[in-house]
PDB file of C-alpha atoms in Angstrom:
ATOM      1  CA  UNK A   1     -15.168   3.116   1.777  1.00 91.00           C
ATOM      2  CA  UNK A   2     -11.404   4.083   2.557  1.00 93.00           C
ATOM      3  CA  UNK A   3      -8.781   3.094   0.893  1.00 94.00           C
ATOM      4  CA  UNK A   4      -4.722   3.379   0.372  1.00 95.00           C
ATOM      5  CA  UNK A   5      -3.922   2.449  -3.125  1.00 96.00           C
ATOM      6  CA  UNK A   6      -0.068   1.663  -3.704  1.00 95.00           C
ATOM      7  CA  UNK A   7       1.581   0.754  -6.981  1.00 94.00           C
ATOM      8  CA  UNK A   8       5.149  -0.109  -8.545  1.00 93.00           C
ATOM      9  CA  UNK A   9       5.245   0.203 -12.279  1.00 92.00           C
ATOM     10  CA  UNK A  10       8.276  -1.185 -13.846  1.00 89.00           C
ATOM     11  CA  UNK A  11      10.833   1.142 -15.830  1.00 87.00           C
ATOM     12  CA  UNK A  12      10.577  -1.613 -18.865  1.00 85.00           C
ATOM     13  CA  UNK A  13       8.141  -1.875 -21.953  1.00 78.00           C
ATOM     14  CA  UNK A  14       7.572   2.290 -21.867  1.00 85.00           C
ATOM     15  CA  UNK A  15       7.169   2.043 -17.885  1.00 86.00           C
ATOM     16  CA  UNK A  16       7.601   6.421 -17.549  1.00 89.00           C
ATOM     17  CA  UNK A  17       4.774   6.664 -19.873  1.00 91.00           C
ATOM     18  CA  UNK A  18       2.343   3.727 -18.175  1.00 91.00           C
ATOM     19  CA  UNK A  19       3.605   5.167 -14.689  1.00 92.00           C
ATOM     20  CA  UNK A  20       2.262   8.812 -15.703  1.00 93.00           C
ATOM     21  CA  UNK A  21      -0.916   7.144 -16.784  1.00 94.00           C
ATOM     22  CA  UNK A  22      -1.454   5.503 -13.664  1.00 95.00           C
ATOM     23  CA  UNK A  23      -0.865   8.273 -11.458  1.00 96.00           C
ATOM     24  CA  UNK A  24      -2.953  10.988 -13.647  1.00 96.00           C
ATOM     25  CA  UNK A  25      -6.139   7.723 -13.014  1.00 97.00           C
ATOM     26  CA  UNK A  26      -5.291   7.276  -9.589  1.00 97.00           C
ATOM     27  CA  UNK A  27      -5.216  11.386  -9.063  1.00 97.00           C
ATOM     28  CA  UNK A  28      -8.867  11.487 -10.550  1.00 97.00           C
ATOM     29  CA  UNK A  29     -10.286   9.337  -7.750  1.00 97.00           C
ATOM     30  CA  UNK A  30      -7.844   9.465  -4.258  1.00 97.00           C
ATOM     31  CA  UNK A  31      -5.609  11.844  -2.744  1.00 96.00           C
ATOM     32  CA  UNK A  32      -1.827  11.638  -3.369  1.00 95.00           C
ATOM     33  CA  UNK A  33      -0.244  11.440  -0.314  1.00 93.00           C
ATOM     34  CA  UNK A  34       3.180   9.609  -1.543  1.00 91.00           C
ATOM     35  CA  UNK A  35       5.222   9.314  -4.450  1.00 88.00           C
ATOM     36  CA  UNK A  36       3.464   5.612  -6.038  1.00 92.00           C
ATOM     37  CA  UNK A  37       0.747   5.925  -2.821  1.00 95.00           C
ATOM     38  CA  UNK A  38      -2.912   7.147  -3.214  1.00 96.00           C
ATOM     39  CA  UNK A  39      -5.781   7.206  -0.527  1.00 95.00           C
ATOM     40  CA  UNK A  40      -9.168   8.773  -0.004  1.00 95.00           C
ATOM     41  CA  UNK A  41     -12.917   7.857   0.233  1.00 94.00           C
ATOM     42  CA  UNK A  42     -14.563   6.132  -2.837  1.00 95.00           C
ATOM     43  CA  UNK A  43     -17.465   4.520  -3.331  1.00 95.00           C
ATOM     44  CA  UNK A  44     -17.946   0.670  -4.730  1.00 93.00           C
ATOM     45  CA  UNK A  45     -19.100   1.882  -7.935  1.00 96.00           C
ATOM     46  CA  UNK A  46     -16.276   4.681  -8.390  1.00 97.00           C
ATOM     47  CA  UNK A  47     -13.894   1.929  -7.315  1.00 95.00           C
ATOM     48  CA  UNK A  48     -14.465  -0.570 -10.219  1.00 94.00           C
ATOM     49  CA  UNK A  49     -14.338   2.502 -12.443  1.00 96.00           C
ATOM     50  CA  UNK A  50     -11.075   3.027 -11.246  1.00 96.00           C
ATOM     51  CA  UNK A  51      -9.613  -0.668 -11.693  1.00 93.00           C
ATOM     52  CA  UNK A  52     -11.288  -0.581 -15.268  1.00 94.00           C
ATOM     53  CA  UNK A  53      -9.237   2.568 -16.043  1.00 95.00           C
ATOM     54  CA  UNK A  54      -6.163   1.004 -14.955  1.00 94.00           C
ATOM     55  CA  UNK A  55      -6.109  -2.191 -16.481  1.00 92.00           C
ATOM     56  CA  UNK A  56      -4.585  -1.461 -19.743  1.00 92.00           C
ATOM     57  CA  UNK A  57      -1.621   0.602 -18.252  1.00 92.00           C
ATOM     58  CA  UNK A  58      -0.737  -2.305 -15.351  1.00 92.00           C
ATOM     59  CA  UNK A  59       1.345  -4.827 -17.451  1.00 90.00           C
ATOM     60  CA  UNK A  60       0.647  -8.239 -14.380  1.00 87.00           C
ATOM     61  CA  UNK A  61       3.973  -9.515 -15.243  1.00 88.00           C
ATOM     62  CA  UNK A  62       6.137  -6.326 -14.575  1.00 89.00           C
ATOM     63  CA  UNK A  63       4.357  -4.209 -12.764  1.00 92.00           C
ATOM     64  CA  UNK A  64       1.794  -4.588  -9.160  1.00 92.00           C
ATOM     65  CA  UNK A  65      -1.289  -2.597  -7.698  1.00 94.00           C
ATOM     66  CA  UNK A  66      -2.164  -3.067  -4.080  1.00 94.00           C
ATOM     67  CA  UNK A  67      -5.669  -1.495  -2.919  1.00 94.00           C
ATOM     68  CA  UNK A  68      -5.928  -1.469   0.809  1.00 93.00           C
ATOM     69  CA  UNK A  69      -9.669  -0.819   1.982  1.00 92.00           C
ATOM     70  CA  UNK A  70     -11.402  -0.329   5.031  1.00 89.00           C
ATOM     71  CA  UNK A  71     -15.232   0.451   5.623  1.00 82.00           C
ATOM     72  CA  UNK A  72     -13.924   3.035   7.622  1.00 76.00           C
ATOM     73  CA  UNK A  73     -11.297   5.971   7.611  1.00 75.00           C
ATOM     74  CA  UNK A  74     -11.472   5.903  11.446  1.00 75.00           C
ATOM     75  CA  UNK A  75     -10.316   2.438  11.560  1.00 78.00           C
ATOM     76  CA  UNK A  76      -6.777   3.304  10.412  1.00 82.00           C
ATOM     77  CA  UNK A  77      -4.574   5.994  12.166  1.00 85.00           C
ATOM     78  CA  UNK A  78      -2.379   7.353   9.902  1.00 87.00           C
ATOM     79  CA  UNK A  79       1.345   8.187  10.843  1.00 87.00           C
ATOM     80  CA  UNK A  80       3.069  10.533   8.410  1.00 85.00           C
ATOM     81  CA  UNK A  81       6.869  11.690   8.556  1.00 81.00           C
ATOM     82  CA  UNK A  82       8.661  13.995   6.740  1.00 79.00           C
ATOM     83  CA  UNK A  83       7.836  16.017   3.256  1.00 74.00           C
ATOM     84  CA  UNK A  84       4.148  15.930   1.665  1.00 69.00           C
ATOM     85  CA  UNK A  85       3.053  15.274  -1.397  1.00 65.00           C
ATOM     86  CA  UNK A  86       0.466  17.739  -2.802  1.00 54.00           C
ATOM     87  CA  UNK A  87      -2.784  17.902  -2.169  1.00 48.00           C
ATOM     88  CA  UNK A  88      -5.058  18.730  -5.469  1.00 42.00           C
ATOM     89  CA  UNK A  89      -6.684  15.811  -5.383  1.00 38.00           C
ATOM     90  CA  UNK A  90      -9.365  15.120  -7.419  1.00 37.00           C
ATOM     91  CA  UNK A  91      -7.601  17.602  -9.946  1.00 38.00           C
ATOM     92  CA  UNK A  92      -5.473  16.043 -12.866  1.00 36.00           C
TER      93      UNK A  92
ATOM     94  CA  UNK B   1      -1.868  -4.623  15.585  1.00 91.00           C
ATOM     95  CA  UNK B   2      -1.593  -4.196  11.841  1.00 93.00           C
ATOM     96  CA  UNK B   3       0.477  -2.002   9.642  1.00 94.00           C
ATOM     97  CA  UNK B   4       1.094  -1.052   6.212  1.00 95.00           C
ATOM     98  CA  UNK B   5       4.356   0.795   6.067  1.00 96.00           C
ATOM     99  CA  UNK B   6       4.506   2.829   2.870  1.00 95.00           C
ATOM    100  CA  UNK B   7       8.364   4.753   2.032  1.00 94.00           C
ATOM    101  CA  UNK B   8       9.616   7.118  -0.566  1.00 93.00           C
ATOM    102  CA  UNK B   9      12.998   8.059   0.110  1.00 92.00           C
ATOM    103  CA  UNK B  10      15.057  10.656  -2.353  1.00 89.00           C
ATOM    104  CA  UNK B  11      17.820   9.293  -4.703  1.00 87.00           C
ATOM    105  CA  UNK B  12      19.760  12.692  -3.331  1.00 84.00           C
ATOM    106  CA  UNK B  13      21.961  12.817  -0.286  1.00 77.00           C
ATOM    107  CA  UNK B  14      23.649   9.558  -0.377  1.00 85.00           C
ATOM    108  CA  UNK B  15      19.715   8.414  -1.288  1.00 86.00           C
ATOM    109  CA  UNK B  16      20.754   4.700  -2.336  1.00 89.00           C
ATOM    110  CA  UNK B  17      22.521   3.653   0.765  1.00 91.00           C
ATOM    111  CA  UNK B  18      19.717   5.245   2.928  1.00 91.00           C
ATOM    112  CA  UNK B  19      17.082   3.368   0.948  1.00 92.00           C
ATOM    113  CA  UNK B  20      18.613   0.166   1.281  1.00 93.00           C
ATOM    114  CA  UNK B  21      19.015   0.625   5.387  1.00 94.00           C
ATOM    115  CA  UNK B  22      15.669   2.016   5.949  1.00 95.00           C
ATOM    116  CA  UNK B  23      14.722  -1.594   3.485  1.00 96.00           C
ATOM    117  CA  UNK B  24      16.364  -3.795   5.465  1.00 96.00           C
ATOM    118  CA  UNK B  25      15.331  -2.467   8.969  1.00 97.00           C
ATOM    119  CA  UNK B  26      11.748  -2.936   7.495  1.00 97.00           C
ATOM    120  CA  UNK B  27      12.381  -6.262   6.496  1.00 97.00           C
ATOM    121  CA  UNK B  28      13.421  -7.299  10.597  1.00 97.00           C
ATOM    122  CA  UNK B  29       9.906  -6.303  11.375  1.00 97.00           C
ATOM    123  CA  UNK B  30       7.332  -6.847   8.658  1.00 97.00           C
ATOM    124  CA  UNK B  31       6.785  -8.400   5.272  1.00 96.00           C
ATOM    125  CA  UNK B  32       7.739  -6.891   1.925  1.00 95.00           C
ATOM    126  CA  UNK B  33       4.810  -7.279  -0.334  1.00 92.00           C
ATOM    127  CA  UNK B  34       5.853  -3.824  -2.569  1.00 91.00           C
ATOM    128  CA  UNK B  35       9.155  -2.235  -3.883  1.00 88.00           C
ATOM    129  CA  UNK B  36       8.739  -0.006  -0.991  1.00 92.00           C
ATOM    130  CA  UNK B  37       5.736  -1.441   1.014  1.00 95.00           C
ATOM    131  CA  UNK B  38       5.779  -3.562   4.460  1.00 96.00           C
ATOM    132  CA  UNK B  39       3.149  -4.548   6.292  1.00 95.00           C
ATOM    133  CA  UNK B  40       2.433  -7.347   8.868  1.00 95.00           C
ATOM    134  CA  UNK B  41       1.202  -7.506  12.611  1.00 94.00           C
ATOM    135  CA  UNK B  42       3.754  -5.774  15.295  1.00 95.00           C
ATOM    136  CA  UNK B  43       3.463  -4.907  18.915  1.00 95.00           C
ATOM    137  CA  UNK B  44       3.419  -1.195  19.962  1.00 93.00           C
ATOM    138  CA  UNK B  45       6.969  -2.156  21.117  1.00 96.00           C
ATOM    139  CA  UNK B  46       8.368  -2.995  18.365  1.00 97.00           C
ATOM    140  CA  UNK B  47       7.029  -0.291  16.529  1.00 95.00           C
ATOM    141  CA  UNK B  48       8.743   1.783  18.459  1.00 94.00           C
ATOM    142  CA  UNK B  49      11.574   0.092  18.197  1.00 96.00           C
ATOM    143  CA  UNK B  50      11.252   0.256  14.415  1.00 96.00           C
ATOM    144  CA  UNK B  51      10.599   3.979  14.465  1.00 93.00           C
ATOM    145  CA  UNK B  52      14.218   4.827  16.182  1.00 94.00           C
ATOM    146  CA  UNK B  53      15.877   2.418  14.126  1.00 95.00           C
ATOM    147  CA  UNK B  54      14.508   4.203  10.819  1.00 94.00           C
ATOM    148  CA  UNK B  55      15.054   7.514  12.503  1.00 92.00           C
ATOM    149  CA  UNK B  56      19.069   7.988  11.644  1.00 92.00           C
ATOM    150  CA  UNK B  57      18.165   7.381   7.887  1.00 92.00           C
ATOM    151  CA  UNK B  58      14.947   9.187   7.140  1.00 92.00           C
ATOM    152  CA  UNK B  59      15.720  12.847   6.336  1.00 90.00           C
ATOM    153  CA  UNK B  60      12.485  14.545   7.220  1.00 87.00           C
ATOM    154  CA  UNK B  61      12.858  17.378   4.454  1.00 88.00           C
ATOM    155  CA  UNK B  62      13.808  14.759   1.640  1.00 89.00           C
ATOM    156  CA  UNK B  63      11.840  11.238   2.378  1.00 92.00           C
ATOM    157  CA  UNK B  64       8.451  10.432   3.206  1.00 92.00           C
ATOM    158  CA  UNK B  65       7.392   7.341   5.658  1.00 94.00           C
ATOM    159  CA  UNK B  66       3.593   6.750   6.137  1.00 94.00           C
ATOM    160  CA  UNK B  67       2.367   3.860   8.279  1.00 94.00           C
ATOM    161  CA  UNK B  68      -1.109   2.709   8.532  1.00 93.00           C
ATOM    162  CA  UNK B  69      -1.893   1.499  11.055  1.00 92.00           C
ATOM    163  CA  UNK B  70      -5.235  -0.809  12.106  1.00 89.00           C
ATOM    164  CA  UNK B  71      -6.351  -2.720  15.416  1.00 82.00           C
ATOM    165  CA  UNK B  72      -7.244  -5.597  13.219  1.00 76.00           C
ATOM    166  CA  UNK B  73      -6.226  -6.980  10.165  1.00 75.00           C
ATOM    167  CA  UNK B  74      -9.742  -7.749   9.382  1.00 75.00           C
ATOM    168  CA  UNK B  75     -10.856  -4.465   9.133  1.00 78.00           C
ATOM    169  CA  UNK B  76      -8.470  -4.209   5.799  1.00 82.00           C
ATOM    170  CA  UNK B  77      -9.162  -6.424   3.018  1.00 85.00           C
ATOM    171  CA  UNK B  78      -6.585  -6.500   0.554  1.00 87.00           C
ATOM    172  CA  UNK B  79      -6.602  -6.463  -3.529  1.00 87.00           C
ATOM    173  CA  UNK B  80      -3.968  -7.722  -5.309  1.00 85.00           C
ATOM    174  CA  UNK B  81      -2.924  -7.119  -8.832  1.00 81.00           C
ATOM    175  CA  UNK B  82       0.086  -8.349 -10.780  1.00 78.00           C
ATOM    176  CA  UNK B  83       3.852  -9.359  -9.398  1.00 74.00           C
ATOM    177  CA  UNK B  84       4.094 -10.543  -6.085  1.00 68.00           C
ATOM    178  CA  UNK B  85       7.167  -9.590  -3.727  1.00 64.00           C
ATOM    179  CA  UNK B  86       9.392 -12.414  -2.251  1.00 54.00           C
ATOM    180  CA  UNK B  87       7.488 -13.374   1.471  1.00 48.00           C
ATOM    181  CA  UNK B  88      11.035 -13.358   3.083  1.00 42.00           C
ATOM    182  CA  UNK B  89       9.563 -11.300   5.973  1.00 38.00           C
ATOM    183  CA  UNK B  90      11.132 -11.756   8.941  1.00 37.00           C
ATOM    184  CA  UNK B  91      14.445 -12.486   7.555  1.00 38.00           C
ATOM    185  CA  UNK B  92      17.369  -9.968   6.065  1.00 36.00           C
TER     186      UNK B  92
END
């Protein structure tokens, strides 16, 4: 499936170093496309491995994950202005 | 149709006043479920509409603006983790 994955990770209780976290999991699996915004193709399985990684660096009182998904890329047109992010994905 | 409106605009170049426009010009047309993330059903109007009012505060070599966009909202299920945003949509 396709999906957009966003986050927000507060600055409190060591937020830099859970943000960094998040984004080097998030960077395994998607494509970084925005500063706190991830997307790409990933299966079910490679999906809950994802969430699993996550979990202990997403504090559910401070901070929120939002995982868009569609069964298909095709069913969302994408609209992109101004600079872009890199483009290793898949590369920590 | 539906959108997800995703933003990352620079703290540089007067970055906190432009953040806070391009926020509440969001907010006239979607709902804020993110620190920087809209989404909600709009016409192709007023997504034009939208687009040229974000225009004079988006600086295309400093800020990104992604929006995804789908035909139906059903075709995007949505996971939730941790704090919600206020639902104020549709209101400054």
């Amino acid at each position: 499936m396709y999906v957009v994955l966003v986050y927000d990770i507060s600055q409190s209780e060591n937020g830099q170093k859970r943000w960094s976290r998040v984004f080097k999991i998030c960077k395994k699996y998607l494509s970084h496309i925005q500063n706190s915004v991830f997307e790409g193709e990933i299966s079910k399985v490679q999906l809950v491995q994802l969430q699993q990684e996550l979990k202990p660096y997403v504090d559910k009182d401070l901070d929120s994950v939002i995982i868009f998904k569609s069964r298909h890329e095709r069913w969302l047109d994408k609209e992109f202005w101004g600079k872009e992010e890199d483009k290793t994905s898949f590369l920590i």
